[in-house]
Amino acid sequence: MPEGDTIFRSAVQLRRAIEGRAIDRADVWDRLRDSLLGGLAGRTITAVEARGKHLLMHLSQGGAIHSHMGMTGSWHLYPAGEPWQKPASYAALTLTFDGLQAVCFTPKTLEHLSSDALRRHPHLSGLGPDLLAGEFAMEEAVARLRGAEGTPLGVAVMNQRLVSGIGNVYKSEVLFLQKLDPFADVAAYSDDELRAVLAVARRHMLRNLDGRPRATRVGAGARLWVYHRSGGPCLKCEGPIAMQRQGEAGRSTYWCPACQPSRRSSDGSAGCPDPR
């Protein structure tokens, strides 16, 4: 699934290519979306922004095109007449500009929102602080995580209503780097530990905005410490990396049981240190 850094890079690329340009033609390939994407031709893209894992193309006369890429979605840019890299059957929307096309492939969400709908949108209006924002609201994010006590840390950090931008890769990698048990309750961790998780996630996400393959380690060998390395040796202690499904969505969590010792009590709950 695209994470916050991927969507941020997409927004930068789209901003450079289409911001300030008028849409000459809009073609909806998915007929189920016809009613959601009408009235785009003739509008100008006034701004492109990423909000966590959501991408917004703001329009002249108000409103925006809202997309969420889900597991497999992406925006592509093509000079006019250039063959697409994906089959046309995967396309949901094509925006044609003078000499350029922007194509949205297999999005989870794609809709044309009015200004009022944008303000009231249940997902956008409820997003937590964005890790890639110019001024990240650290204390608000920590407070939101603290309010999720009763939730495993590995689930909480991926809840976009608590903090926006972290996906499966960064969840596993950052909790490994911080030596934290992903299955222990948020209550098991101090505010300083939560701040450190967010700071390390933000640092790695910012570092990965250059378009190269996502990495959390440098040097020879694997680019990632634990993600997709189940059964392989830990690159720190050489013990086996484990994987377990977590949360209602059953998302995969990778961790090193030796480097990330359990903070769960014998009854499965977390111990609760003073959060301050």
Coordinates of C-alpha atoms in Angstrom, one line a residue:
M1 CA 0.0 0.0 0.0
P2 CA 1.3 3.5 -0.8
E3 CA 2.4 5.2 2.4
G4 CA 2.5 8.9 3.3
D5 CA 5.9 9.5 1.6
T6 CA 4.6 7.9 -1.7
I7 CA 1.6 10.1 -1.8
F8 CA 3.7 13.2 -0.9
R9 CA 6.0 12.4 -3.9
S10 CA 3.0 12.0 -6.2
A11 CA 1.6 15.3 -5.0
V12 CA 4.9 17.0 -5.7
Q13 CA 5.1 15.5 -9.2
L14 CA 1.5 16.4 -10.1
R15 CA 1.9 19.9 -8.7
R16 CA 4.9 20.6 -10.9
A17 CA 3.1 19.2 -14.0
I18 CA -0.5 20.4 -13.7
E19 CA -0.9 23.1 -11.1
G20 CA -2.3 26.2 -12.8
R21 CA -3.3 24.3 -15.9
A22 CA -6.9 23.9 -17.2
I23 CA -8.4 20.5 -17.7
D24 CA -9.3 20.3 -21.4
R25 CA -11.1 16.9 -21.1
A26 CA -12.0 14.5 -18.3
D27 CA -12.7 10.8 -19.2
V28 CA -14.2 8.6 -16.6
W29 CA -13.4 5.0 -17.3
D30 CA -15.2 3.5 -14.4
R31 CA -18.9 4.1 -15.1
L32 CA -19.8 3.7 -11.4
R33 CA -18.0 7.0 -10.8
D34 CA -19.7 9.0 -13.5
S35 CA -21.9 10.9 -11.0
L36 CA -18.9 11.7 -8.8
L37 CA -16.6 13.1 -11.4
G38 CA -18.8 15.3 -13.6
G39 CA -18.1 19.0 -14.4
L40 CA -14.3 18.8 -14.5
A41 CA -13.6 19.9 -18.0
G42 CA -12.7 23.6 -18.1
R43 CA -11.7 23.8 -14.5
T44 CA -8.2 24.8 -13.5
I45 CA -6.0 22.8 -11.0
T46 CA -5.3 25.5 -8.5
A47 CA -3.3 23.4 -6.0
V48 CA -2.2 19.8 -5.3
E49 CA -1.7 18.6 -1.8
A50 CA -1.1 15.4 0.1
R51 CA -2.9 14.9 3.4
G52 CA -1.5 11.7 4.9
K53 CA -2.5 9.0 2.4
H54 CA -5.1 11.2 0.7
L55 CA -4.3 13.3 -2.4
L56 CA -6.3 16.5 -3.3
M57 CA -6.4 18.4 -6.5
H58 CA -8.1 21.7 -5.7
L59 CA -10.1 23.3 -8.5
S60 CA -11.0 26.7 -9.7
Q61 CA -14.6 27.7 -8.6
G62 CA -14.1 25.6 -5.5
G63 CA -14.0 21.9 -4.6
A64 CA -11.4 19.3 -5.3
I65 CA -10.7 15.9 -6.8
H66 CA -10.1 13.6 -3.9
S67 CA -8.2 10.3 -4.3
H68 CA -7.0 7.6 -2.0
M69 CA -4.8 5.0 -3.6
G70 CA -5.6 2.0 -1.3
M71 CA -3.4 -1.0 -1.9
T72 CA -2.6 -0.7 -5.6
G73 CA -3.7 2.8 -6.9
S74 CA -1.4 5.4 -8.5
W75 CA -1.4 8.6 -10.6
H76 CA 0.7 8.6 -13.8
L77 CA 1.7 11.4 -16.0
Y78 CA 2.1 10.9 -19.8
P79 CA 3.0 13.3 -22.6
A80 CA 0.2 13.3 -25.2
G81 CA 0.3 10.2 -27.4
E82 CA 2.7 8.2 -25.1
P83 CA 1.6 4.6 -24.4
W84 CA 0.5 3.9 -20.8
Q85 CA 2.5 1.7 -18.6
K86 CA -0.7 0.0 -17.3
P87 CA -3.7 -1.4 -19.2
A88 CA -6.5 1.0 -20.0
S89 CA -8.9 -1.4 -18.1
Y90 CA -7.1 -0.3 -14.9
A91 CA -7.8 3.4 -15.5
A92 CA -10.5 5.2 -13.5
L93 CA -10.0 8.8 -14.6
T94 CA -8.0 10.6 -17.3
L95 CA -7.4 14.3 -17.1
T96 CA -6.2 15.7 -20.4
F97 CA -4.3 19.0 -20.4
D98 CA -2.5 20.7 -23.3
G99 CA 0.1 18.1 -24.3
L100 CA -0.2 16.1 -21.1
Q101 CA -2.4 13.4 -19.5
A102 CA -2.8 12.6 -15.8
V103 CA -4.2 9.1 -15.3
C104 CA -5.5 7.6 -12.1
F105 CA -5.2 3.8 -11.9
T106 CA -7.2 1.5 -9.6
P107 CA -7.9 4.0 -6.7
K108 CA -9.6 2.9 -3.6
T109 CA -11.4 6.3 -3.5
L110 CA -11.9 8.8 -6.3
E111 CA -14.5 11.6 -6.1
H112 CA -15.2 15.2 -7.0
L113 CA -16.0 17.1 -3.8
S114 CA -17.7 20.4 -3.6
S115 CA -16.2 23.0 -1.2
D116 CA -18.8 22.1 1.4
A117 CA -18.3 18.4 1.0
L118 CA -14.6 18.8 1.3
R119 CA -15.0 20.7 4.6
R120 CA -17.4 18.0 6.0
H121 CA -15.7 14.9 4.6
P122 CA -15.7 12.3 7.3
H123 CA -12.2 11.0 6.5
L124 CA -10.4 14.2 5.6
S125 CA -11.8 16.2 8.4
G126 CA -10.9 13.6 11.0
L127 CA -7.3 13.0 9.9
G128 CA -4.6 13.1 12.6
P129 CA -1.5 15.3 12.3
D130 CA 0.4 14.7 9.0
L131 CA 3.9 13.4 9.6
L132 CA 5.1 15.1 6.4
A133 CA 3.6 18.5 7.2
G134 CA 6.0 21.4 7.2
E135 CA 5.2 21.9 10.9
F136 CA 4.3 18.5 12.4
A137 CA 2.0 18.8 15.4
M138 CA 4.0 16.4 17.6
E139 CA 2.1 17.0 20.9
E140 CA -1.3 16.7 19.3
A141 CA -0.2 13.4 17.8
V142 CA 1.1 12.1 21.1
A143 CA -2.1 13.2 22.8
R144 CA -4.2 11.3 20.2
L145 CA -2.1 8.2 20.6
R146 CA -2.5 8.5 24.4
G147 CA -6.2 8.6 23.9
A148 CA -6.1 5.2 22.1
E149 CA -5.0 3.3 25.2
G150 CA -6.5 -0.1 25.0
T151 CA -5.1 -0.4 21.4
P152 CA -1.9 -2.3 20.5
L153 CA 0.8 0.2 19.5
G154 CA 1.2 -1.4 16.0
V155 CA -2.5 -0.8 15.3
A156 CA -2.5 2.7 16.8
V157 CA 0.3 4.2 14.8
M158 CA -1.5 3.1 11.6
N159 CA -4.8 4.7 12.6
Q160 CA -4.9 7.7 10.3
R161 CA -7.3 9.5 12.8
L162 CA -4.5 9.5 15.3
V163 CA -1.5 10.3 13.1
S164 CA -1.5 10.5 9.3
G165 CA 1.0 8.9 7.0
I166 CA 2.3 5.7 8.6
G167 CA 1.6 2.4 6.7
N168 CA 2.7 -1.2 7.1
V169 CA 6.3 -0.7 6.1
Y170 CA 7.1 2.2 8.5
K171 CA 5.1 0.7 11.3
S172 CA 7.2 -2.5 11.3
E173 CA 10.5 -0.7 10.6
V174 CA 10.2 2.1 13.1
L175 CA 9.0 -0.1 16.0
F176 CA 12.0 -2.4 15.3
L177 CA 14.4 0.6 15.3
Q178 CA 12.9 1.8 18.6
K179 CA 12.9 -1.8 20.1
L180 CA 9.2 -1.6 20.9
D181 CA 6.7 -4.5 21.1
P182 CA 4.1 -3.8 18.4
F183 CA 1.5 -6.0 20.3
A184 CA 1.7 -4.2 23.6
D185 CA -1.0 -1.6 24.5
V186 CA -0.2 2.0 23.9
A187 CA -0.5 2.4 27.7
A188 CA 2.7 0.4 28.1
Y189 CA 4.7 3.3 26.5
S190 CA 5.7 6.7 27.9
D191 CA 5.0 9.9 26.1
D192 CA 8.7 10.2 25.3
E193 CA 8.7 6.8 23.7
L194 CA 5.7 7.8 21.6
R195 CA 7.5 11.0 20.6
A196 CA 10.5 9.1 19.5
V197 CA 8.4 6.7 17.4
L198 CA 6.9 9.7 15.6
A199 CA 10.2 11.5 15.2
V200 CA 12.0 8.5 13.7
A201 CA 9.0 7.8 11.4
R202 CA 9.0 11.4 10.2
R203 CA 12.8 11.4 9.7
H204 CA 12.8 8.3 7.6
M205 CA 9.7 9.4 5.6
L206 CA 11.3 12.7 4.8
R207 CA 14.6 11.0 3.8
N208 CA 12.6 8.7 1.4
L209 CA 11.1 11.6 -0.6
D210 CA 13.8 11.5 -3.2
G211 CA 12.1 8.8 -5.3
R212 CA 14.6 6.1 -4.7
P213 CA 13.4 2.7 -3.4
R214 CA 12.2 3.0 0.2
A215 CA 14.9 2.3 2.7
T216 CA 15.4 2.5 6.5
R217 CA 19.0 1.3 6.6
V218 CA 22.1 2.1 4.6
G219 CA 25.0 0.0 3.4
A220 CA 25.2 -3.3 1.6
G221 CA 22.4 -5.8 1.7
A222 CA 18.7 -5.3 2.6
R223 CA 17.2 -1.9 2.4
L224 CA 14.8 -2.7 5.2
W225 CA 15.4 -4.2 8.7
V226 CA 12.4 -6.5 9.1
Y227 CA 9.6 -5.8 6.6
H228 CA 9.0 -8.8 4.3
R229 CA 11.8 -10.7 6.0
S230 CA 9.8 -13.2 8.0
G231 CA 11.9 -16.3 8.9
G232 CA 15.1 -14.5 7.9
P233 CA 17.9 -13.6 10.4
C234 CA 17.6 -10.3 12.3
L235 CA 20.3 -7.9 11.0
K236 CA 21.1 -6.9 14.5
C237 CA 21.0 -10.1 16.6
E238 CA 20.7 -12.8 14.0
G239 CA 17.6 -14.3 15.6
P240 CA 14.6 -15.1 13.4
I241 CA 12.3 -12.3 12.2
A242 CA 8.6 -13.1 12.9
M243 CA 5.4 -12.0 11.2
Q244 CA 1.9 -11.9 12.7
R245 CA -1.4 -10.4 11.4
Q246 CA -2.7 -7.5 13.6
G247 CA -5.8 -5.5 14.0
E248 CA -9.3 -5.8 12.4
A249 CA -7.8 -5.5 8.9
G250 CA -5.3 -8.3 9.6
R251 CA -2.3 -6.2 8.4
S252 CA 1.1 -7.9 8.6
T253 CA 3.5 -6.9 11.4
Y254 CA 7.1 -7.9 11.2
W255 CA 9.3 -7.8 14.3
C256 CA 12.2 -9.4 16.0
P257 CA 11.1 -11.0 19.3
A258 CA 14.6 -10.8 20.7
C259 CA 15.2 -7.1 19.9
Q260 CA 11.6 -6.1 20.7
P261 CA 10.9 -7.9 24.0
S262 CA 7.3 -8.3 25.0
R263 CA 5.7 -5.6 27.3
R264 CA 2.5 -7.6 27.6
S265 CA 1.7 -9.0 31.1
S266 CA 0.9 -12.6 31.7
D267 CA -2.8 -12.0 31.1
G268 CA -2.0 -10.4 27.7
S269 CA -2.5 -6.8 28.8
A270 CA 0.2 -4.2 28.8
G271 CA 2.0 -2.8 31.8
C272 CA 1.3 0.9 32.4
P273 CA 4.2 3.0 33.3
D274 CA 3.8 6.7 34.2
P275 CA 3.2 8.2 30.7
R276 CA 5.1 11.3 31.6

